[in-house]
Amino acid sequence: MTKRLTEDKKITDFFACDVFTDAVMREYMASEDYDALREIIESGGELEMALADKVANALKDWAMSKGATHYTHWFQPLTGSTAEKHDSFISIDRSGNTILEFTGKSLSKGEADASSFPSGGIRATFEARGYTVWDVSSPAFIKKSIDGSGVLCIPTAFCAYTGELLDKKTPLLRSMAALDVEGRRLLKLLGIKAKKVVANVGGEQEYFLVDKSMYLQRDDLRFTGRTLFGAPAPKGQEKNDQYYANIKERVLCFMADLNEELWMLGITAKTQHNEVAPSQHELAPIYNSVNIAVDQNQLIMEMMKKVANHHNLTCLLHEKPFAGVNGSGKHNNWSLCTNDGINLLEPGSTPESNRVFLLFLLAVIGGVDEYQDLLRMSTASAGNDLRIGANEAPPAIISIYVGENLQSMFENLENGAQGIKRIKEYLKMGVPNSPRLKKDECDRNRTSPFAFTGNKFEFRMVGSSQSLATANIVLNTITAEMLHRISDEIEYAMSHDEDKDFDHIISTVVLKYIKQHRRIIFNGNNYTDEWKEEAKKRGLCNLTNSVDAFNAMLRPEVVELLERNNILSEKEVISRHEIYLDDYSKTLHIEAMTALSIAKTQILSAVMRYEGELARGFAKLSAADGLGAVQLKLMRQIDALLCELNERIDALECATAKTSEDMDVCTKAMLHRDLIVPALTTLRETVDKLQLICDKGIWPYPNYADLLFYE
Ligand code: ADP
Ligand code: MG
């Protein structure tokens, strides 16, 4: 790929060069039109067609100057990835001349065949119409191909003809609106005027890179994104020698290219490092407003795949591509901020009397406690089931880490004591001349699914291939809900309490929320069995698999929450529930089909050939001089495993035969969970045992050592 960074070119010389930024907007539009659009972006409101025409024209001129020939409404259907249909700027005018045109109508609204996207029964094929509607709050950008051709991408929302939402962006935008309204309302009660309250998100993205030629030889990676078979390599991650280790040159070249691509798209790729597993890496951008962060994370995943390809590598975004080493997640760092840049989760020097901090913190804690199941649901998928609860990722139980300082503050507040116990304010490094380093408000706890990390929360359950949208829809909504309740309580007390002492009213609310939601706070090791026991005693949810987690969406309180906050209607919730379950079953069905195909047409035949070879050798040797004891021993072992393999192939086939297309989605998903998952696991055990005793040369595809330890 063309290198942008040269001796005389800095990052800032080309940062966001493919984005319709504020500066570009100003350059390409008349100042009054620019002002009008800016107002809509910042404060909402209707986009008149006359203005839309002008914006479209500016977009077209800019995009064409960058070599773009097409535009697309870039949207996020419920598949979890993105979708696009390209239209060129070519048009025919009334006199039959070919012209280049992009109208306000085409910018604002596009049409897509909604029946070909998951709709959970909302759309039937005979009533296929679906609309894509421009999201003015996320900037348009150009996606370039290696030959320089480009497509103007307009971030959009997607709904059915009848208005039901079919995407992840719209509920996210709605959850942001709910958070904004409720955030400003509480701030106003506390005497603070803010024009806007937004959630900021920084998403850390983990991924694996493997050599493309190796990848292409494995049907399991090609069809399912993960290895369905594979004995461990002699070396794994046991020496902890990979995390933050030197990055190999081939990967560094990939990262350099990736960074440039992302910078051109205005994505602030900031941190990169090796992760815990061999060939596993991470990239983190600087945080952004949640809507933009979600869009950008989609682009990061897309670019990772594209750029890897240019380096003869393949990027694996699956949650658990390899058994026996860590899987990949996506840490969702989430905070609340006003338009003036005030972080509402910043404890300050006296958190115990910081009303804004306490109330916003408790709103999040309360929301997470009351809607644990919904938050857990936001991370459910067949892929993430292989990771959650596996001592490398948080357990399936949601709890919150707040650290010792805040824990002691809560205790003191409850006991009526003043102050907050501070544990060592400064770091003692013992290095001569080193500066005095102030300690963060709390330490890190890597085992916690939801950790307070100083002035933001880090949600660590999201899977590496998942959209960040669902998790943030839930975080925004549950927080908005709790802020609403807190404001209601304060307002009620203010109009009913006789002495109306504001301090007293606030501390009553604070105490009530601490008491009510204390059970969700856990600072210990989340990986232990003792915690599972303790969590059970506390009445916390432990939804160990996706099917149970998806069912949480139908809990009446959850449906009410989503309806009350205008996020999704009951019909939309039911349709999403159906889509997610259906996707779960389909993923497992594809895994079963792939495993059967590999086991039957590659493994079984290879092992039989090898056994035949041994048998021929043994026949000759024993005829010669009664030799061949080793061959015989190996043959016996292989033959026993071959029989087992045959049985387990049959078992998986029987399991798949018990599911059918026309079953209801819930039964089908449960059958996949209860029959297919265990059958896949046991089949794998036999194949992996065989791999460890057969000649490497006869094995039909590259093994873990080849995949994870390439140069
Ligand atoms: P770690 O790996 O230690 O969790 P990183 O530095 O890799 O931390 O990533 C932290 C992420 O959190 C980055 O994306 C960063 O931009 C983001 N972040 C930092 N401050 C905030 C904040 N106030 N709100 C949201 N995200 C934040
Ligand atoms: Mg992190």
PDB file of C-alpha atoms in Angstrom, residues 586-702:
ATOM      1  CA  LYS A 586     -27.133 -20.868  12.411  1.00  0.00           C
ATOM      2  CA  THR A 587     -23.613 -20.317  13.726  1.00  0.00           C
ATOM      3  CA  LEU A 588     -23.649 -23.695  15.441  1.00  0.00           C
ATOM      4  CA  HIS A 589     -25.209 -25.374  12.440  1.00  0.00           C
ATOM      5  CA  ILE A 590     -22.412 -24.101  10.214  1.00  0.00           C
ATOM      6  CA  GLU A 591     -19.871 -25.290  12.783  1.00  0.00           C
ATOM      7  CA  ALA A 592     -21.472 -28.742  12.840  1.00  0.00           C
ATOM      8  CA  MET A 593     -21.544 -28.977   9.042  1.00  0.00           C
ATOM      9  CA  THR A 594     -17.923 -27.851   8.786  1.00  0.00           C
ATOM     10  CA  ALA A 595     -16.765 -30.230  11.514  1.00  0.00           C
ATOM     11  CA  LEU A 596     -18.558 -33.139   9.869  1.00  0.00           C
ATOM     12  CA  SER A 597     -17.117 -32.334   6.486  1.00  0.00           C
ATOM     13  CA  ILE A 598     -13.554 -32.066   7.836  1.00  0.00           C
ATOM     14  CA  ALA A 599     -13.869 -35.156  10.034  1.00  0.00           C
ATOM     15  CA  LYS A 600     -15.374 -37.318   7.322  1.00  0.00           C
ATOM     16  CA  THR A 601     -13.631 -36.194   4.170  1.00  0.00           C
ATOM     17  CA  GLN A 602     -10.248 -35.143   5.529  1.00  0.00           C
ATOM     18  CA  ILE A 603      -9.424 -36.696   8.904  1.00  0.00           C
ATOM     19  CA  LEU A 604     -11.060 -40.089   8.592  1.00  0.00           C
ATOM     20  CA  SER A 605      -9.595 -40.734   5.169  1.00  0.00           C
ATOM     21  CA  ALA A 606      -6.106 -39.454   6.105  1.00  0.00           C
ATOM     22  CA  VAL A 607      -5.978 -41.563   9.258  1.00  0.00           C
ATOM     23  CA  MET A 608      -7.214 -44.648   7.418  1.00  0.00           C
ATOM     24  CA  ARG A 609      -4.517 -44.172   4.795  1.00  0.00           C
ATOM     25  CA  TYR A 610      -1.916 -43.848   7.521  1.00  0.00           C
ATOM     26  CA  GLU A 611      -3.216 -46.910   9.310  1.00  0.00           C
ATOM     27  CA  GLY A 612      -3.012 -48.814   6.023  1.00  0.00           C
ATOM     28  CA  GLU A 613       0.583 -47.715   5.617  1.00  0.00           C
ATOM     29  CA  LEU A 614       1.394 -48.946   9.122  1.00  0.00           C
ATOM     30  CA  ALA A 615      -0.391 -52.217   8.433  1.00  0.00           C
ATOM     31  CA  ARG A 616       1.605 -52.802   5.249  1.00  0.00           C
ATOM     32  CA  GLY A 617       4.837 -52.052   7.095  1.00  0.00           C
ATOM     33  CA  PHE A 618       3.849 -54.292   9.943  1.00  0.00           C
ATOM     34  CA  ALA A 619       2.915 -57.169   7.584  1.00  0.00           C
ATOM     35  CA  LYS A 620       6.320 -57.012   5.910  1.00  0.00           C
ATOM     36  CA  LEU A 621       8.249 -56.709   9.169  1.00  0.00           C
ATOM     37  CA  SER A 622       6.415 -59.467  11.015  1.00  0.00           C
ATOM     38  CA  ALA A 623       6.703 -61.781   8.004  1.00  0.00           C
ATOM     39  CA  ALA A 624      10.439 -61.085   7.835  1.00  0.00           C
ATOM     40  CA  ASP A 625      11.384 -61.737  11.395  1.00  0.00           C
ATOM     41  CA  GLY A 626       8.422 -61.293  13.747  1.00  0.00           C
ATOM     42  CA  LEU A 627       9.290 -57.586  14.038  1.00  0.00           C
ATOM     43  CA  GLY A 628       6.977 -54.557  14.041  1.00  0.00           C
ATOM     44  CA  ALA A 629       5.913 -54.350  17.684  1.00  0.00           C
ATOM     45  CA  VAL A 630       5.866 -50.531  17.575  1.00  0.00           C
ATOM     46  CA  GLN A 631       3.767 -50.465  14.427  1.00  0.00           C
ATOM     47  CA  LEU A 632       1.350 -52.866  16.051  1.00  0.00           C
ATOM     48  CA  LYS A 633       1.055 -50.820  19.216  1.00  0.00           C
ATOM     49  CA  LEU A 634       0.434 -47.642  17.259  1.00  0.00           C
ATOM     50  CA  MET A 635      -2.025 -49.359  14.953  1.00  0.00           C
ATOM     51  CA  ARG A 636      -4.015 -50.537  17.941  1.00  0.00           C
ATOM     52  CA  GLN A 637      -4.133 -47.049  19.415  1.00  0.00           C
ATOM     53  CA  ILE A 638      -5.088 -45.510  16.111  1.00  0.00           C
ATOM     54  CA  ASP A 639      -7.692 -48.116  15.377  1.00  0.00           C
ATOM     55  CA  ALA A 640      -9.396 -47.603  18.729  1.00  0.00           C
ATOM     56  CA  LEU A 641      -9.493 -43.861  18.123  1.00  0.00           C
ATOM     57  CA  LEU A 642     -10.686 -44.373  14.577  1.00  0.00           C
ATOM     58  CA  CYS A 643     -13.671 -46.350  15.879  1.00  0.00           C
ATOM     59  CA  GLU A 644     -14.319 -43.608  18.414  1.00  0.00           C
ATOM     60  CA  LEU A 645     -14.068 -41.017  15.643  1.00  0.00           C
ATOM     61  CA  ASN A 646     -16.601 -42.893  13.594  1.00  0.00           C
ATOM     62  CA  GLU A 647     -18.996 -43.074  16.539  1.00  0.00           C
ATOM     63  CA  ARG A 648     -18.616 -39.416  17.317  1.00  0.00           C
ATOM     64  CA  ILE A 649     -19.195 -38.415  13.711  1.00  0.00           C
ATOM     65  CA  ASP A 650     -22.414 -40.424  13.875  1.00  0.00           C
ATOM     66  CA  ALA A 651     -23.331 -38.753  17.151  1.00  0.00           C
ATOM     67  CA  LEU A 652     -22.897 -35.273  15.684  1.00  0.00           C
ATOM     68  CA  GLU A 653     -24.889 -36.297  12.615  1.00  0.00           C
ATOM     69  CA  CYS A 654     -27.691 -37.585  14.837  1.00  0.00           C
ATOM     70  CA  ALA A 655     -27.647 -34.351  16.818  1.00  0.00           C
ATOM     71  CA  THR A 656     -27.953 -32.231  13.684  1.00  0.00           C
ATOM     72  CA  ALA A 657     -30.782 -34.447  12.443  1.00  0.00           C
ATOM     73  CA  LYS A 658     -32.766 -33.561  15.564  1.00  0.00           C
ATOM     74  CA  THR A 659     -32.917 -29.907  14.540  1.00  0.00           C
ATOM     75  CA  SER A 660     -34.811 -28.649  11.553  1.00  0.00           C
ATOM     76  CA  GLU A 661     -35.419 -25.416   9.671  1.00  0.00           C
ATOM     77  CA  ASP A 662     -39.101 -25.152  10.582  1.00  0.00           C
ATOM     78  CA  MET A 663     -38.694 -25.527  14.360  1.00  0.00           C
ATOM     79  CA  ASP A 664     -39.503 -22.528  16.504  1.00  0.00           C
ATOM     80  CA  VAL A 665     -36.396 -20.466  17.177  1.00  0.00           C
ATOM     81  CA  CYS A 666     -36.294 -21.088  20.931  1.00  0.00           C
ATOM     82  CA  THR A 667     -36.460 -24.873  20.705  1.00  0.00           C
ATOM     83  CA  LYS A 668     -33.953 -24.872  17.871  1.00  0.00           C
ATOM     84  CA  ALA A 669     -31.483 -22.740  19.827  1.00  0.00           C
ATOM     85  CA  MET A 670     -31.852 -24.938  22.913  1.00  0.00           C
ATOM     86  CA  LEU A 671     -31.238 -28.064  20.858  1.00  0.00           C
ATOM     87  CA  HIS A 672     -28.128 -26.527  19.362  1.00  0.00           C
ATOM     88  CA  ARG A 673     -26.889 -25.621  22.824  1.00  0.00           C
ATOM     89  CA  ASP A 674     -27.710 -28.966  24.434  1.00  0.00           C
ATOM     90  CA  LEU A 675     -26.939 -31.375  21.590  1.00  0.00           C
ATOM     91  CA  ILE A 676     -24.637 -29.791  19.012  1.00  0.00           C
ATOM     92  CA  VAL A 677     -22.215 -28.020  21.385  1.00  0.00           C
ATOM     93  CA  PRO A 678     -21.365 -31.182  23.397  1.00  0.00           C
ATOM     94  CA  ALA A 679     -21.210 -33.333  20.239  1.00  0.00           C
ATOM     95  CA  LEU A 680     -18.768 -30.870  18.664  1.00  0.00           C
ATOM     96  CA  THR A 681     -16.625 -30.912  21.812  1.00  0.00           C
ATOM     97  CA  THR A 682     -16.381 -34.695  22.048  1.00  0.00           C
ATOM     98  CA  LEU A 683     -15.693 -35.098  18.332  1.00  0.00           C
ATOM     99  CA  ARG A 684     -12.888 -32.610  18.700  1.00  0.00           C
ATOM    100  CA  GLU A 685     -11.340 -34.557  21.576  1.00  0.00           C
ATOM    101  CA  THR A 686     -10.933 -37.660  19.414  1.00  0.00           C
ATOM    102  CA  VAL A 687      -9.580 -35.777  16.412  1.00  0.00           C
ATOM    103  CA  ASP A 688      -7.052 -33.949  18.597  1.00  0.00           C
ATOM    104  CA  LYS A 689      -5.891 -37.215  20.178  1.00  0.00           C
ATOM    105  CA  LEU A 690      -5.370 -38.688  16.723  1.00  0.00           C
ATOM    106  CA  GLN A 691      -3.433 -35.634  15.601  1.00  0.00           C
ATOM    107  CA  LEU A 692      -0.974 -36.138  18.436  1.00  0.00           C
ATOM    108  CA  ILE A 693      -0.070 -39.711  17.418  1.00  0.00           C
ATOM    109  CA  CYS A 694      -0.238 -39.548  13.628  1.00  0.00           C
ATOM    110  CA  ASP A 695       2.557 -38.572  11.261  1.00  0.00           C
ATOM    111  CA  LYS A 696       2.466 -34.780  10.830  1.00  0.00           C
ATOM    112  CA  GLY A 697       2.941 -35.295   7.100  1.00  0.00           C
ATOM    113  CA  ILE A 698      -0.423 -36.974   6.667  1.00  0.00           C
ATOM    114  CA  TRP A 699      -2.384 -34.386   8.597  1.00  0.00           C
ATOM    115  CA  PRO A 700      -4.653 -32.593   6.142  1.00  0.00           C
ATOM    116  CA  TYR A 701      -4.152 -29.028   7.346  1.00  0.00           C
ATOM    117  CA  PRO A 702      -1.709 -26.828   9.319  1.00  0.00           C
TER     118      PRO A 702
END
